[in-house]
Amino acid sequence: MPTLHGLVELSAVRRPHHVCLRHGDHPPLTYADVQKALERCASHLVLLDTKVLALVADRSYGLVISLLGVLRSGKAYTPIEPDFPAARAQAMLEAADIRYALVPAQQVPQPVLHDCKGLRILAVHDDGRVCSAEEDEPVPGDFAQLPTVPDNATAYVLFTSGSTGKPKGCMVPHRGSALYAQAVVEHCNLDENMVYLLKTPYVFDVSIQDLFTAFCAGGTLEIADPGAHKDAGAIAEIIGTQGVNCACFVPTLLVEFANYLERNPEEAQSVRQSLRRVLTIGEALMTATCAQLLSHIPELEIHNLYGPTEASVGVSHFKVAGSNVESLGTVVPIGRPFPYVNFCVFDPSTYAEGQKIEETTLRAPAPGAIGELFIGGDCLASGYIKNPEKTEAAFFRFPSLCAKAPEGASPFTLYKTGDLCKVEDGIFHYMGRNDFQVKISGVRIECEEVSAVLKTHPVVGDALVTAFDGPFGKALAAYVVTTDTVDWSQEMDQGAQDSDEILNVSSWGAVYDEMYKETDNSVSAQDPTLNWSGYTDTYSRRPHIEQVIKEWVEWSCEQVRGERSLKP
């Protein structure tokens, strides 16, 4: 069975001089260059007395080499974004017993790590050299100590939202993620002559798809600059100028991308010249989005992928193209499971939420009825690190319920997804959630985690967080009960003392200032009847920008015309 770094090695043997990585004006790196650098990096890391290392980096060569070096050394990585709140970063480090953090040499220091106790920071150079961040002195290394990494070794520990207010770290072996990369290459018709785009933040497991489908195919991976994934215009420019053939989007961002092409036909024409595959994952994909995108790029194939972190990125696939888009319903199906994956659908009424699930109580729903999806096969994670209670509630050893037993990468045979689905002619359709978890822009959020954090405030007696559909998609609303009469002016002053809060307010202030710097009136130049005088933003005290007002008006009109009551 393959390992993740083994996919790079296979391509390096097959085509060593082919360009593997490109990033802006930096000299490109061939597969031979990358293989040499990851081996050198691993020779340093293998001597560290630890099982899990943190990666703190922006997208760069250094990030990719660090990640691959960790995998080749037989250890696992935990990704931490440079702009994470310091408290969350510290909680992740403590949960996984992390004592070392890797940072690309050009990105030292990292402020998020300043107050992390007992943490040693190592700087990784693009050629694989690993040095002490404080002194820039090389740390010891020994190529002879590099192990043969088994495919059931943990590749990464990814922290997801947890209902207790603390994130839970999911331990994912090499096997499932490597099998997934191979399955995507095969089922999505990817090949070695394509250019792929790395734009997904590496704290999301979809970045594994970005990275290792390219490496598995033996193609070239174009690295987007930090922050580019938030800007549809920047992504369109990269695709057009760099000849990108395959890119991945969460559906929310795919909507923005399709709308951008709609407003910018010249950019759409440039994108059409090269883009041949779009992979989507992370949320329900709307058929209307696919139709809009195919209207600009008729030759495009859109591949809808589905899967939770606990099942190694993705487990099923459905292809959308011009030939079948008009026959689909409102939501694109999640399709069929990959050959190494087993899907089981059970009637949730046969087990009570919060109670222990027994193998003998699980029953399939009536034909065509909705049930909860359980996943089995060679894709499962090994549970949540140092969290047996959460592991026991989500992972099960029910071999009699699986059509085929896994071969040992995970100690479990089934994972309870919380996703509702139904099956029609062997095709699986996503029908929503069976718990308090929601996805916003592809990010998993436990409403109970947000509630739990709110309850830690001394004036909050109780809190409930729920999701609602607003004019710009799904959002969260919090309802709190205070413990006593509260002086909110003092609370605001006290809250502002938190350093993370100050940084967040400053960042959002800069965003709003940029949005509004060119807006000095509240009347549309194109449509004088569109007058929003008095509708000002509560942060800036300035008028809302015209595009925002137009979207609100259009959404409101759609609701009225559809004779539906407005939602908050």
PDB file of C-alpha atoms in Angstrom, residues 113-322:
ATOM      1  CA  LEU A 113       4.395  31.046  18.526  1.00  0.00           C
ATOM      2  CA  HIS A 114       5.913  33.775  20.698  1.00  0.00           C
ATOM      3  CA  ASP A 115       4.157  32.783  23.905  1.00  0.00           C
ATOM      4  CA  CYS A 116       4.112  29.008  23.369  1.00  0.00           C
ATOM      5  CA  LYS A 117       5.905  27.422  26.291  1.00  0.00           C
ATOM      6  CA  GLY A 118       8.429  24.608  25.887  1.00  0.00           C
ATOM      7  CA  LEU A 119       8.429  24.850  22.099  1.00  0.00           C
ATOM      8  CA  ARG A 120      11.580  24.722  19.986  1.00  0.00           C
ATOM      9  CA  ILE A 121      11.325  26.401  16.583  1.00  0.00           C
ATOM     10  CA  LEU A 122      13.262  24.992  13.634  1.00  0.00           C
ATOM     11  CA  ALA A 123      13.810  26.819  10.350  1.00  0.00           C
ATOM     12  CA  VAL A 124      13.527  24.759   7.145  1.00  0.00           C
ATOM     13  CA  HIS A 125      15.307  25.948   4.001  1.00  0.00           C
ATOM     14  CA  ASP A 126      14.056  25.230   0.488  1.00  0.00           C
ATOM     15  CA  ASP A 127      16.900  22.751  -0.057  1.00  0.00           C
ATOM     16  CA  GLY A 128      15.866  20.750   3.032  1.00  0.00           C
ATOM     17  CA  ARG A 129      18.424  22.052   5.522  1.00  0.00           C
ATOM     18  CA  VAL A 130      16.975  22.315   9.031  1.00  0.00           C
ATOM     19  CA  CYS A 131      18.462  24.870  11.421  1.00  0.00           C
ATOM     20  CA  SER A 132      17.764  26.293  14.823  1.00  0.00           C
ATOM     21  CA  ALA A 133      15.580  29.357  14.297  1.00  0.00           C
ATOM     22  CA  GLU A 134      17.394  31.281  17.025  1.00  0.00           C
ATOM     23  CA  GLU A 135      20.954  30.707  15.825  1.00  0.00           C
ATOM     24  CA  ASP A 136      20.513  29.491  12.217  1.00  0.00           C
ATOM     25  CA  GLU A 137      22.841  26.607  13.067  1.00  0.00           C
ATOM     26  CA  PRO A 138      22.106  23.236  11.392  1.00  0.00           C
ATOM     27  CA  VAL A 139      20.625  20.575  13.657  1.00  0.00           C
ATOM     28  CA  PRO A 140      22.092  17.037  13.512  1.00  0.00           C
ATOM     29  CA  GLY A 141      21.029  14.760  10.681  1.00  0.00           C
ATOM     30  CA  ASP A 142      21.574  11.135   9.662  1.00  0.00           C
ATOM     31  CA  PHE A 143      20.343   9.667   6.378  1.00  0.00           C
ATOM     32  CA  ALA A 144      21.076   6.174   7.658  1.00  0.00           C
ATOM     33  CA  GLN A 145      18.338   6.569  10.270  1.00  0.00           C
ATOM     34  CA  LEU A 146      15.559   7.157   7.733  1.00  0.00           C
ATOM     35  CA  PRO A 147      12.934   4.440   8.252  1.00  0.00           C
ATOM     36  CA  THR A 148      10.714   2.471   5.941  1.00  0.00           C
ATOM     37  CA  VAL A 149       7.446   4.181   6.809  1.00  0.00           C
ATOM     38  CA  PRO A 150       4.448   1.825   7.028  1.00  0.00           C
ATOM     39  CA  ASP A 151       1.188   2.902   5.456  1.00  0.00           C
ATOM     40  CA  ASN A 152      -0.627   2.666   8.799  1.00  0.00           C
ATOM     41  CA  ALA A 153       1.659   5.305  10.352  1.00  0.00           C
ATOM     42  CA  THR A 154      -0.053   8.584  11.229  1.00  0.00           C
ATOM     43  CA  ALA A 155       0.595  11.147   8.487  1.00  0.00           C
ATOM     44  CA  TYR A 156      -1.084  14.187  10.033  1.00  0.00           C
ATOM     45  CA  VAL A 157      -3.127  15.258  13.041  1.00  0.00           C
ATOM     46  CA  LEU A 158      -5.783  17.687  11.887  1.00  0.00           C
ATOM     47  CA  PHE A 159      -7.788  19.611  14.471  1.00  0.00           C
ATOM     48  CA  THR A 160     -11.498  20.024  13.830  1.00  0.00           C
ATOM     49  CA  SER A 161     -14.224  21.801  15.741  1.00  0.00           C
ATOM     50  CA  GLY A 162     -15.286  20.122  18.994  1.00  0.00           C
ATOM     51  CA  SER A 163     -18.553  20.382  20.911  1.00  0.00           C
ATOM     52  CA  THR A 164     -16.801  20.904  24.282  1.00  0.00           C
ATOM     53  CA  GLY A 165     -15.214  24.178  23.223  1.00  0.00           C
ATOM     54  CA  LYS A 166     -11.847  22.552  22.554  1.00  0.00           C
ATOM     55  CA  PRO A 167     -10.709  21.391  19.092  1.00  0.00           C
ATOM     56  CA  LYS A 168     -10.199  17.642  18.642  1.00  0.00           C
ATOM     57  CA  GLY A 169      -7.193  16.276  16.760  1.00  0.00           C
ATOM     58  CA  CYS A 170      -7.970  13.614  14.168  1.00  0.00           C
ATOM     59  CA  MET A 171      -5.108  11.159  13.523  1.00  0.00           C
ATOM     60  CA  VAL A 172      -5.044  10.168   9.834  1.00  0.00           C
ATOM     61  CA  PRO A 173      -2.798   7.352   8.516  1.00  0.00           C
ATOM     62  CA  HIS A 174      -0.945   7.492   5.194  1.00  0.00           C
ATOM     63  CA  ARG A 175      -2.953   4.731   3.558  1.00  0.00           C
ATOM     64  CA  GLY A 176      -6.369   6.366   3.228  1.00  0.00           C
ATOM     65  CA  SER A 177      -5.043   9.718   1.984  1.00  0.00           C
ATOM     66  CA  ALA A 178      -2.657   8.071  -0.508  1.00  0.00           C
ATOM     67  CA  LEU A 179      -5.431   5.823  -1.816  1.00  0.00           C
ATOM     68  CA  TYR A 180      -7.638   8.892  -2.139  1.00  0.00           C
ATOM     69  CA  ALA A 181      -5.036  10.756  -4.217  1.00  0.00           C
ATOM     70  CA  GLN A 182      -4.745   7.758  -6.533  1.00  0.00           C
ATOM     71  CA  ALA A 183      -8.536   7.447  -6.812  1.00  0.00           C
ATOM     72  CA  VAL A 184      -8.955  11.133  -7.689  1.00  0.00           C
ATOM     73  CA  VAL A 185      -6.311  10.889 -10.413  1.00  0.00           C
ATOM     74  CA  GLU A 186      -8.073   7.868 -11.898  1.00  0.00           C
ATOM     75  CA  HIS A 187     -11.729   8.924 -11.562  1.00  0.00           C
ATOM     76  CA  CYS A 188     -11.209  12.595 -12.470  1.00  0.00           C
ATOM     77  CA  ASN A 189      -9.106  11.859 -15.561  1.00  0.00           C
ATOM     78  CA  LEU A 190      -5.966  13.652 -14.369  1.00  0.00           C
ATOM     79  CA  ASP A 191      -2.565  13.150 -15.976  1.00  0.00           C
ATOM     80  CA  GLU A 192       1.120  14.072 -15.823  1.00  0.00           C
ATOM     81  CA  ASN A 193       0.884  16.793 -18.466  1.00  0.00           C
ATOM     82  CA  MET A 194      -1.477  18.939 -16.391  1.00  0.00           C
ATOM     83  CA  VAL A 195      -0.695  21.965 -14.248  1.00  0.00           C
ATOM     84  CA  TYR A 196      -2.362  21.847 -10.819  1.00  0.00           C
ATOM     85  CA  LEU A 197      -3.087  24.666  -8.372  1.00  0.00           C
ATOM     86  CA  LEU A 198      -2.197  24.684  -4.670  1.00  0.00           C
ATOM     87  CA  LYS A 199      -4.473  27.275  -3.062  1.00  0.00           C
ATOM     88  CA  THR A 200      -6.303  25.512  -0.198  1.00  0.00           C
ATOM     89  CA  PRO A 201      -5.089  26.566   3.285  1.00  0.00           C
ATOM     90  CA  TYR A 202      -3.045  23.664   4.643  1.00  0.00           C
ATOM     91  CA  VAL A 203      -4.997  23.547   7.908  1.00  0.00           C
ATOM     92  CA  PHE A 204      -7.799  21.939   5.839  1.00  0.00           C
ATOM     93  CA  ASP A 205      -7.327  18.386   4.642  1.00  0.00           C
ATOM     94  CA  VAL A 206      -8.403  19.394   1.119  1.00  0.00           C
ATOM     95  CA  SER A 207      -4.825  20.690   0.825  1.00  0.00           C
ATOM     96  CA  ILE A 208      -3.811  17.005   0.786  1.00  0.00           C
ATOM     97  CA  GLN A 209      -5.886  16.714  -2.378  1.00  0.00           C
ATOM     98  CA  ASP A 210      -4.242  19.796  -3.903  1.00  0.00           C
ATOM     99  CA  LEU A 211      -0.766  18.476  -3.153  1.00  0.00           C
ATOM    100  CA  PHE A 212      -0.854  14.761  -3.682  1.00  0.00           C
ATOM    101  CA  THR A 213      -3.128  14.439  -6.698  1.00  0.00           C
ATOM    102  CA  ALA A 214      -0.534  16.534  -8.535  1.00  0.00           C
ATOM    103  CA  PHE A 215       2.352  14.474  -7.148  1.00  0.00           C
ATOM    104  CA  CYS A 216       0.570  11.179  -7.851  1.00  0.00           C
ATOM    105  CA  ALA A 217      -0.137  12.188 -11.459  1.00  0.00           C
ATOM    106  CA  GLY A 218       3.421  13.466 -11.876  1.00  0.00           C
ATOM    107  CA  GLY A 219       2.250  16.911 -12.952  1.00  0.00           C
ATOM    108  CA  THR A 220       3.354  20.449 -12.091  1.00  0.00           C
ATOM    109  CA  LEU A 221       1.983  22.152  -8.976  1.00  0.00           C
ATOM    110  CA  GLU A 222       1.563  25.935  -9.169  1.00  0.00           C
ATOM    111  CA  ILE A 223       1.628  27.515  -5.687  1.00  0.00           C
ATOM    112  CA  ALA A 224      -0.734  30.449  -5.179  1.00  0.00           C
ATOM    113  CA  ASP A 225       0.464  33.347  -3.049  1.00  0.00           C
ATOM    114  CA  PRO A 226      -0.800  33.595   0.552  1.00  0.00           C
ATOM    115  CA  GLY A 227      -4.315  34.994   0.665  1.00  0.00           C
ATOM    116  CA  ALA A 228      -5.004  34.365  -3.030  1.00  0.00           C
ATOM    117  CA  HIS A 229      -7.609  31.705  -2.232  1.00  0.00           C
ATOM    118  CA  LYS A 230      -9.899  34.460  -0.889  1.00  0.00           C
ATOM    119  CA  ASP A 231      -9.804  36.466  -4.132  1.00  0.00           C
ATOM    120  CA  ALA A 232     -11.641  35.111  -7.181  1.00  0.00           C
ATOM    121  CA  GLY A 233      -9.853  37.633  -9.392  1.00  0.00           C
ATOM    122  CA  ALA A 234      -6.427  36.499  -8.194  1.00  0.00           C
ATOM    123  CA  ILE A 235      -7.328  32.853  -8.813  1.00  0.00           C
ATOM    124  CA  ALA A 236      -8.608  33.630 -12.309  1.00  0.00           C
ATOM    125  CA  GLU A 237      -5.373  35.488 -13.073  1.00  0.00           C
ATOM    126  CA  ILE A 238      -3.203  32.598 -11.865  1.00  0.00           C
ATOM    127  CA  ILE A 239      -5.201  30.075 -13.892  1.00  0.00           C
ATOM    128  CA  GLY A 240      -5.017  32.222 -17.019  1.00  0.00           C
ATOM    129  CA  THR A 241      -1.386  33.339 -16.857  1.00  0.00           C
ATOM    130  CA  GLN A 242       0.122  30.089 -15.543  1.00  0.00           C
ATOM    131  CA  GLY A 243      -1.912  27.704 -17.664  1.00  0.00           C
ATOM    132  CA  VAL A 244      -3.522  25.864 -14.747  1.00  0.00           C
ATOM    133  CA  ASN A 245      -5.557  22.850 -15.906  1.00  0.00           C
ATOM    134  CA  CYS A 246      -6.954  21.605 -12.582  1.00  0.00           C
ATOM    135  CA  ALA A 247      -8.139  23.564  -9.524  1.00  0.00           C
ATOM    136  CA  CYS A 248     -10.117  22.717  -6.396  1.00  0.00           C
ATOM    137  CA  PHE A 249     -12.823  24.902  -4.819  1.00  0.00           C
ATOM    138  CA  VAL A 250     -15.203  24.583  -1.918  1.00  0.00           C
ATOM    139  CA  PRO A 251     -18.657  25.291  -3.416  1.00  0.00           C
ATOM    140  CA  THR A 252     -19.040  28.677  -1.680  1.00  0.00           C
ATOM    141  CA  LEU A 253     -15.868  29.959  -3.312  1.00  0.00           C
ATOM    142  CA  LEU A 254     -16.795  28.306  -6.598  1.00  0.00           C
ATOM    143  CA  VAL A 255     -19.932  30.488  -6.621  1.00  0.00           C
ATOM    144  CA  GLU A 256     -17.731  33.581  -6.212  1.00  0.00           C
ATOM    145  CA  PHE A 257     -15.430  32.353  -8.968  1.00  0.00           C
ATOM    146  CA  ALA A 258     -18.325  31.725 -11.374  1.00  0.00           C
ATOM    147  CA  ASN A 259     -19.800  35.155 -10.590  1.00  0.00           C
ATOM    148  CA  TYR A 260     -16.414  36.764 -11.213  1.00  0.00           C
ATOM    149  CA  LEU A 261     -16.187  35.142 -14.649  1.00  0.00           C
ATOM    150  CA  GLU A 262     -19.735  36.355 -15.344  1.00  0.00           C
ATOM    151  CA  ARG A 263     -18.711  39.955 -14.607  1.00  0.00           C
ATOM    152  CA  ASN A 264     -15.349  39.731 -16.396  1.00  0.00           C
ATOM    153  CA  PRO A 265     -15.759  38.059 -19.812  1.00  0.00           C
ATOM    154  CA  GLU A 266     -12.150  38.743 -20.853  1.00  0.00           C
ATOM    155  CA  GLU A 267     -10.853  36.942 -17.766  1.00  0.00           C
ATOM    156  CA  ALA A 268     -13.340  34.146 -18.450  1.00  0.00           C
ATOM    157  CA  GLN A 269     -11.907  33.736 -21.929  1.00  0.00           C
ATOM    158  CA  SER A 270      -8.381  33.533 -20.515  1.00  0.00           C
ATOM    159  CA  VAL A 271      -9.436  30.922 -17.944  1.00  0.00           C
ATOM    160  CA  ARG A 272     -11.191  28.899 -20.626  1.00  0.00           C
ATOM    161  CA  GLN A 273      -7.935  28.482 -22.542  1.00  0.00           C
ATOM    162  CA  SER A 274      -6.440  26.175 -19.896  1.00  0.00           C
ATOM    163  CA  LEU A 275      -8.875  25.105 -17.158  1.00  0.00           C
ATOM    164  CA  ARG A 276     -10.128  21.554 -17.821  1.00  0.00           C
ATOM    165  CA  ARG A 277     -10.965  20.104 -14.385  1.00  0.00           C
ATOM    166  CA  VAL A 278     -12.625  21.637 -11.335  1.00  0.00           C
ATOM    167  CA  LEU A 279     -12.722  19.543  -8.169  1.00  0.00           C
ATOM    168  CA  THR A 280     -15.220  20.543  -5.491  1.00  0.00           C
ATOM    169  CA  ILE A 281     -15.454  19.275  -1.926  1.00  0.00           C
ATOM    170  CA  GLY A 282     -16.440  20.485   1.523  1.00  0.00           C
ATOM    171  CA  GLU A 283     -20.072  21.547   1.053  1.00  0.00           C
ATOM    172  CA  ALA A 284     -23.192  20.713  -0.916  1.00  0.00           C
ATOM    173  CA  LEU A 285     -22.668  21.681  -4.563  1.00  0.00           C
ATOM    174  CA  MET A 286     -25.562  23.409  -6.330  1.00  0.00           C
ATOM    175  CA  THR A 287     -26.385  22.367  -9.897  1.00  0.00           C
ATOM    176  CA  ALA A 288     -26.983  26.033 -10.797  1.00  0.00           C
ATOM    177  CA  THR A 289     -23.352  26.804  -9.956  1.00  0.00           C
ATOM    178  CA  CYS A 290     -22.186  24.047 -12.286  1.00  0.00           C
ATOM    179  CA  ALA A 291     -24.453  25.271 -15.075  1.00  0.00           C
ATOM    180  CA  GLN A 292     -23.157  28.813 -14.700  1.00  0.00           C
ATOM    181  CA  LEU A 293     -19.535  27.683 -14.837  1.00  0.00           C
ATOM    182  CA  LEU A 294     -20.138  25.384 -17.808  1.00  0.00           C
ATOM    183  CA  SER A 295     -21.728  28.268 -19.705  1.00  0.00           C
ATOM    184  CA  HIS A 296     -18.326  29.979 -19.656  1.00  0.00           C
ATOM    185  CA  ILE A 297     -16.179  26.843 -20.045  1.00  0.00           C
ATOM    186  CA  PRO A 298     -18.203  24.229 -21.969  1.00  0.00           C
ATOM    187  CA  GLU A 299     -15.248  21.805 -22.155  1.00  0.00           C
ATOM    188  CA  LEU A 300     -14.925  21.735 -18.356  1.00  0.00           C
ATOM    189  CA  GLU A 301     -15.429  18.650 -16.187  1.00  0.00           C
ATOM    190  CA  ILE A 302     -16.642  19.352 -12.643  1.00  0.00           C
ATOM    191  CA  HIS A 303     -15.990  16.554 -10.173  1.00  0.00           C
ATOM    192  CA  ASN A 304     -17.965  16.669  -6.938  1.00  0.00           C
ATOM    193  CA  LEU A 305     -16.087  14.878  -4.149  1.00  0.00           C
ATOM    194  CA  TYR A 306     -17.334  14.091  -0.668  1.00  0.00           C
ATOM    195  CA  GLY A 307     -15.747  13.033   2.591  1.00  0.00           C
ATOM    196  CA  PRO A 308     -14.973  14.008   6.181  1.00  0.00           C
ATOM    197  CA  THR A 309     -11.512  14.443   7.687  1.00  0.00           C
ATOM    198  CA  GLU A 310     -12.078  11.208   9.622  1.00  0.00           C
ATOM    199  CA  ALA A 311     -12.221   9.308   6.313  1.00  0.00           C
ATOM    200  CA  SER A 312      -9.004  10.684   4.785  1.00  0.00           C
ATOM    201  CA  VAL A 313     -10.198  13.728   2.810  1.00  0.00           C
ATOM    202  CA  GLY A 314     -12.712  12.151   0.430  1.00  0.00           C
ATOM    203  CA  VAL A 315     -14.526   8.883  -0.200  1.00  0.00           C
ATOM    204  CA  SER A 316     -16.943   9.365  -3.129  1.00  0.00           C
ATOM    205  CA  HIS A 317     -17.232  11.036  -6.516  1.00  0.00           C
ATOM    206  CA  PHE A 318     -19.760  12.350  -9.035  1.00  0.00           C
ATOM    207  CA  LYS A 319     -18.925  13.889 -12.411  1.00  0.00           C
ATOM    208  CA  VAL A 320     -20.832  16.880 -13.808  1.00  0.00           C
ATOM    209  CA  ALA A 321     -20.442  17.972 -17.425  1.00  0.00           C
ATOM    210  CA  GLY A 322     -22.443  19.676 -20.127  1.00  0.00           C
TER     211      GLY A 322
END
